[in-house]
PDB file of C-alpha atoms in Angstrom:
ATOM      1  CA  UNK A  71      24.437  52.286  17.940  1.00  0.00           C
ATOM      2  CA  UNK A  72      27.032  51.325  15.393  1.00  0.00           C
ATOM      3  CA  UNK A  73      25.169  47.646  15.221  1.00  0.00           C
ATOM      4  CA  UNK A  74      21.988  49.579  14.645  1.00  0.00           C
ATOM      5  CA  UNK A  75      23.440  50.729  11.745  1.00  0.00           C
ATOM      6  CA  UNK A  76      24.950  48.057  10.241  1.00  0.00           C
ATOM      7  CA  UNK A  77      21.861  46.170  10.723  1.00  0.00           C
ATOM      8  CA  UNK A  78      19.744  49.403   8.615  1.00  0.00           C
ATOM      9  CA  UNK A  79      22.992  49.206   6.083  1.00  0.00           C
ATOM     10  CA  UNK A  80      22.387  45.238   5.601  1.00  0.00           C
ATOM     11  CA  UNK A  81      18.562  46.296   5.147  1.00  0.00           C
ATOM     12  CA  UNK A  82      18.826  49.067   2.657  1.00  0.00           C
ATOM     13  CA  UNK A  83      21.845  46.929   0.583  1.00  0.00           C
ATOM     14  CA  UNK A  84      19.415  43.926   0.356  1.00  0.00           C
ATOM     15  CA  UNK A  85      16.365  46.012  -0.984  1.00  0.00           C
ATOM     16  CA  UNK A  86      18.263  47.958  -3.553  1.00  0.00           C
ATOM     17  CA  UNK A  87      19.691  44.787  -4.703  1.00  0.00           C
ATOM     18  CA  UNK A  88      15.973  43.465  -4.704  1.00  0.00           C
ATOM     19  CA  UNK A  89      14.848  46.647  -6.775  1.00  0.00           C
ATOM     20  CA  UNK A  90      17.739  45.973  -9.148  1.00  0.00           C
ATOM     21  CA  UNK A  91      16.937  42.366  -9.989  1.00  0.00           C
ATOM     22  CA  UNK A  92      13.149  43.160 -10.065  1.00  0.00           C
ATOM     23  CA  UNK A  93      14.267  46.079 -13.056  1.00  0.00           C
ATOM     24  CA  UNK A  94      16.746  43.333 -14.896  1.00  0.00           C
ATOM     25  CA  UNK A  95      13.968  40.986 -14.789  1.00  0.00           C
ATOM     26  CA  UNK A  96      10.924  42.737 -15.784  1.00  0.00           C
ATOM     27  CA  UNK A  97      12.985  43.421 -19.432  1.00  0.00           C
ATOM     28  CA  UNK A  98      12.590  40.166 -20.637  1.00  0.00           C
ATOM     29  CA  UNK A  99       9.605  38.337 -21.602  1.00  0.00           C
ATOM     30  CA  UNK A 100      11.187  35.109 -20.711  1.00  0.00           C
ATOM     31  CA  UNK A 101      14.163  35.598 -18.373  1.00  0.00           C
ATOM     32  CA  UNK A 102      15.429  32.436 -17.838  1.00  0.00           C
ATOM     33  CA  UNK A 103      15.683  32.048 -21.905  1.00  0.00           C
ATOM     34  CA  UNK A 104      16.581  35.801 -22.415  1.00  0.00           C
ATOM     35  CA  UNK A 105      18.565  37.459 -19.876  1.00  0.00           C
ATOM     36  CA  UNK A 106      21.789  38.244 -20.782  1.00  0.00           C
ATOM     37  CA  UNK A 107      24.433  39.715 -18.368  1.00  0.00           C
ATOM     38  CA  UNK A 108      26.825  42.333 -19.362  1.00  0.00           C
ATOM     39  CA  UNK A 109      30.256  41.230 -18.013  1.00  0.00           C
ATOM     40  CA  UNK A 110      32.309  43.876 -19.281  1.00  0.00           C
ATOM     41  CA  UNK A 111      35.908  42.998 -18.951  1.00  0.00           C
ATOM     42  CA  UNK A 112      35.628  41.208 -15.604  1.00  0.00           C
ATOM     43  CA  UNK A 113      33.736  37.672 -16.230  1.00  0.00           C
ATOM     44  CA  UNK A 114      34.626  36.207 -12.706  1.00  0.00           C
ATOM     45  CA  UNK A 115      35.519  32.924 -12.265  1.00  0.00           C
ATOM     46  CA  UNK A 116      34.490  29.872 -14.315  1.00  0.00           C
ATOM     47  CA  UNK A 117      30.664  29.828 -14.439  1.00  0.00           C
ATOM     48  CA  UNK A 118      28.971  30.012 -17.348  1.00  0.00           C
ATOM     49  CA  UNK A 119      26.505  32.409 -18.753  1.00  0.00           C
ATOM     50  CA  UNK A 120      23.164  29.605 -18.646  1.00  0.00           C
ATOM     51  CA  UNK A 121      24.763  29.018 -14.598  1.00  0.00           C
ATOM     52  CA  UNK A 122      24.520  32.814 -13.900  1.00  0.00           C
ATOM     53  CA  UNK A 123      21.758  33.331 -15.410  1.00  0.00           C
ATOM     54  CA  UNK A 124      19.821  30.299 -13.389  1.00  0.00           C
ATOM     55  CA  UNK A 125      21.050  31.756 -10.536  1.00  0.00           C
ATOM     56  CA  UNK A 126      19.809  35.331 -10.915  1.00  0.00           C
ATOM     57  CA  UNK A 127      16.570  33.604 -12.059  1.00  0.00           C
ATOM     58  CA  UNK A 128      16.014  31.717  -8.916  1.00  0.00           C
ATOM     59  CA  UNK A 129      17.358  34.162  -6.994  1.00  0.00           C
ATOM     60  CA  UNK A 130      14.336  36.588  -8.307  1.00  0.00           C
ATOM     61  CA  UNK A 131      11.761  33.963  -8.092  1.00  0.00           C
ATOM     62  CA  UNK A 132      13.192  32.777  -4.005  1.00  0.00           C
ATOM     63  CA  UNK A 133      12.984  36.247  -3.136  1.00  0.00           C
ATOM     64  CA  UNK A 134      15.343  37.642  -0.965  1.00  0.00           C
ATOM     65  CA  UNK A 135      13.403  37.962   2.162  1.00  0.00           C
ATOM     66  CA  UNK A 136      13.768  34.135   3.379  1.00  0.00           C
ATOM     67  CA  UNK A 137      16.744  33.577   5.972  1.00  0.00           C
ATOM     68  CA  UNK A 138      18.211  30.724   3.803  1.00  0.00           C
ATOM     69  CA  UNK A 139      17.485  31.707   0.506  1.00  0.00           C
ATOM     70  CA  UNK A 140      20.958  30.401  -0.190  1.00  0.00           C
ATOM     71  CA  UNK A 141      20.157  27.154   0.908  1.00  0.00           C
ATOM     72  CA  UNK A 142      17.315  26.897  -1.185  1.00  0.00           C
ATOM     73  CA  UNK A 143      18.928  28.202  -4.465  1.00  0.00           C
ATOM     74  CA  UNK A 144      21.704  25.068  -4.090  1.00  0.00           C
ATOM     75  CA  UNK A 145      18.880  22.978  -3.784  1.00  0.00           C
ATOM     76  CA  UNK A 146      17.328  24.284  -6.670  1.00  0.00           C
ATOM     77  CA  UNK A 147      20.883  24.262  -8.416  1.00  0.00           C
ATOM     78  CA  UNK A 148      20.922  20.268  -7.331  1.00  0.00           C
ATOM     79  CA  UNK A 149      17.674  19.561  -8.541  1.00  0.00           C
ATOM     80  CA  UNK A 150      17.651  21.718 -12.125  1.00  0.00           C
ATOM     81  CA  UNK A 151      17.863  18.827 -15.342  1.00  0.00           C
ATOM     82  CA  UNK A 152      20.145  21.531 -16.989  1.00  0.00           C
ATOM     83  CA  UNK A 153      22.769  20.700 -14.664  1.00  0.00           C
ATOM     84  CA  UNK A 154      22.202  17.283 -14.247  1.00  0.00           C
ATOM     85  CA  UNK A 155      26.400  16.570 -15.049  1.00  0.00           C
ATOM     86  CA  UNK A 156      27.496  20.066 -14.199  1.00  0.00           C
ATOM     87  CA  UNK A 157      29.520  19.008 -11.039  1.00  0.00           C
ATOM     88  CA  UNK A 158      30.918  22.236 -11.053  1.00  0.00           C
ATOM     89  CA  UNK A 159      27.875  24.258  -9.874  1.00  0.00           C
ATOM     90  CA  UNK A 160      26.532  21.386  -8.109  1.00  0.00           C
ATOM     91  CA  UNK A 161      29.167  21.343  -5.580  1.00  0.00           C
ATOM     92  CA  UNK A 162      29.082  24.686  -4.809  1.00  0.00           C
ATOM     93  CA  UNK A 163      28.458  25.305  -0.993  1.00  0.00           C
ATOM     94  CA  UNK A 164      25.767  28.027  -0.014  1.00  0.00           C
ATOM     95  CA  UNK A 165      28.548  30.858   0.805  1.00  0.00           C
ATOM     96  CA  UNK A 166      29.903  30.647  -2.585  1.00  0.00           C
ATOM     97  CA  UNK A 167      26.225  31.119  -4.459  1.00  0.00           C
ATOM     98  CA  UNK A 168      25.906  33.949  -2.348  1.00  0.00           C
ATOM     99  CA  UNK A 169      28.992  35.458  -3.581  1.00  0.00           C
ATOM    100  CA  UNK A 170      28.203  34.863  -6.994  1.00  0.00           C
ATOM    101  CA  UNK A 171      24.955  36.518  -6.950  1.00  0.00           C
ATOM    102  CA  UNK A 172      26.086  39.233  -5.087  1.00  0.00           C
ATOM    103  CA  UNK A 173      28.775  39.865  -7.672  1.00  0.00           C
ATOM    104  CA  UNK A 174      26.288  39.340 -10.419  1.00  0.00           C
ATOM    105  CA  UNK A 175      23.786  41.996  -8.815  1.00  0.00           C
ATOM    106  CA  UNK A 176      26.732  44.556  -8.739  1.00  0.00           C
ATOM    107  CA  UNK A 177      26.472  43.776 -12.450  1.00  0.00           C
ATOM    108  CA  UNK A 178      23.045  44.510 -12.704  1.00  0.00           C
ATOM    109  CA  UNK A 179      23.208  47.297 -10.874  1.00  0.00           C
ATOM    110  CA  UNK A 180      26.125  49.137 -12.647  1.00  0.00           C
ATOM    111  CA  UNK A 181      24.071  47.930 -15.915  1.00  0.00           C
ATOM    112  CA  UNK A 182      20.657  49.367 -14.586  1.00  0.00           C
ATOM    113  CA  UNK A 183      22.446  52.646 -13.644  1.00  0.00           C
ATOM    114  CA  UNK A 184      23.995  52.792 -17.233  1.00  0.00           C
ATOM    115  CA  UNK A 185      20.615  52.767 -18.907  1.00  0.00           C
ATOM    116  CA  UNK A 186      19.139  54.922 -16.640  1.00  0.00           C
ATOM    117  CA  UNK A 187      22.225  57.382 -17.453  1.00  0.00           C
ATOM    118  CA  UNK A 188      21.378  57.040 -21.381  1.00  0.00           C
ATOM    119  CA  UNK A 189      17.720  57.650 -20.529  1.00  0.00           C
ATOM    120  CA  UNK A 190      18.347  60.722 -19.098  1.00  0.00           C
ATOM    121  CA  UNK A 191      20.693  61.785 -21.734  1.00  0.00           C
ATOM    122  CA  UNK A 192      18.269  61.092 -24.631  1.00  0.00           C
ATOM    123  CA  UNK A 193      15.663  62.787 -22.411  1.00  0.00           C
ATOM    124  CA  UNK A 194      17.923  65.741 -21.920  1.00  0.00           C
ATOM    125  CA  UNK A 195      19.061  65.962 -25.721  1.00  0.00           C
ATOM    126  CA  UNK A 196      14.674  65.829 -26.898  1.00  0.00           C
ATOM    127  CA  UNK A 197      13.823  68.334 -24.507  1.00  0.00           C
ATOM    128  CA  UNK A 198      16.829  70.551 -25.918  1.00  0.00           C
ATOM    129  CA  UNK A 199      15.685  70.131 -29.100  1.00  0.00           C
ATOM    130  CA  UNK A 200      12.119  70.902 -28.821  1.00  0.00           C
ATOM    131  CA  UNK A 201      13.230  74.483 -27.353  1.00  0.00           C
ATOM    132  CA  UNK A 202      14.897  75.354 -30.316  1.00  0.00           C
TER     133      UNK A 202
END
């Protein structure tokens, strides 16, 4: 029983993750020119901004439903001109993508819930206003 529910855990963390890049994305025009990634006071390690945003990119555009979507995104990493010298990102293994995005989705999700937040406020402060 408790593997059942791991497994339905896994399930539901993988589809709110989906639902929180598909919201990041669909606010730019041009995401893998545009999107920007608010860090706050935790960066991580050394990637860069263009390297995160790639990967979040990809990651959208792979779709999380393959089995080695991992694999694929450090073959796309290999293969992208932008990072043609970047031997840094290039040597990353498959395990340590997947921790990056997964720490860059937490972003994205804290950042999605913050708007939504804001939204509700502003919602909450016109609706106040209109019964007075």
């Amino acid at each position: 029983m408790a593997q059942i529910e791991r497994g339905e855990a896994t399930i539901e963390r993988r589809a709110r993750m989906e639902k929180a890049l598909e919201k990041k994305i669909a606010r730019y025009r041009t995401p893998f020119h545009q999107l920007t990634i608010l860090y706050g006071t935790d960066k991580g390690k050394d990637y860069t901004e263009e390297e995160d945003r790639f990967l979040v990119c990809m990651l959208h555009k792979l779709g999380f439903d393959k089995e080695n979507v991992y694999e694929e995104l450090r073959a796309a990493v290999r293969w992208a001109p932008q990072f043609r010298f970047d031997w840094f990102i290039k040597s990353k293994t498959a395990v340590e993508l997947q921790s990056r995005c997964e720490f860059l989705i937490t972003l994205i999700e804290r950042e999605n819930q913050d708007l939504e937040e804001k939204e509700r406020a502003e919602k909450n402060k016109r609706s106040s206003r209109r019964r007075c």
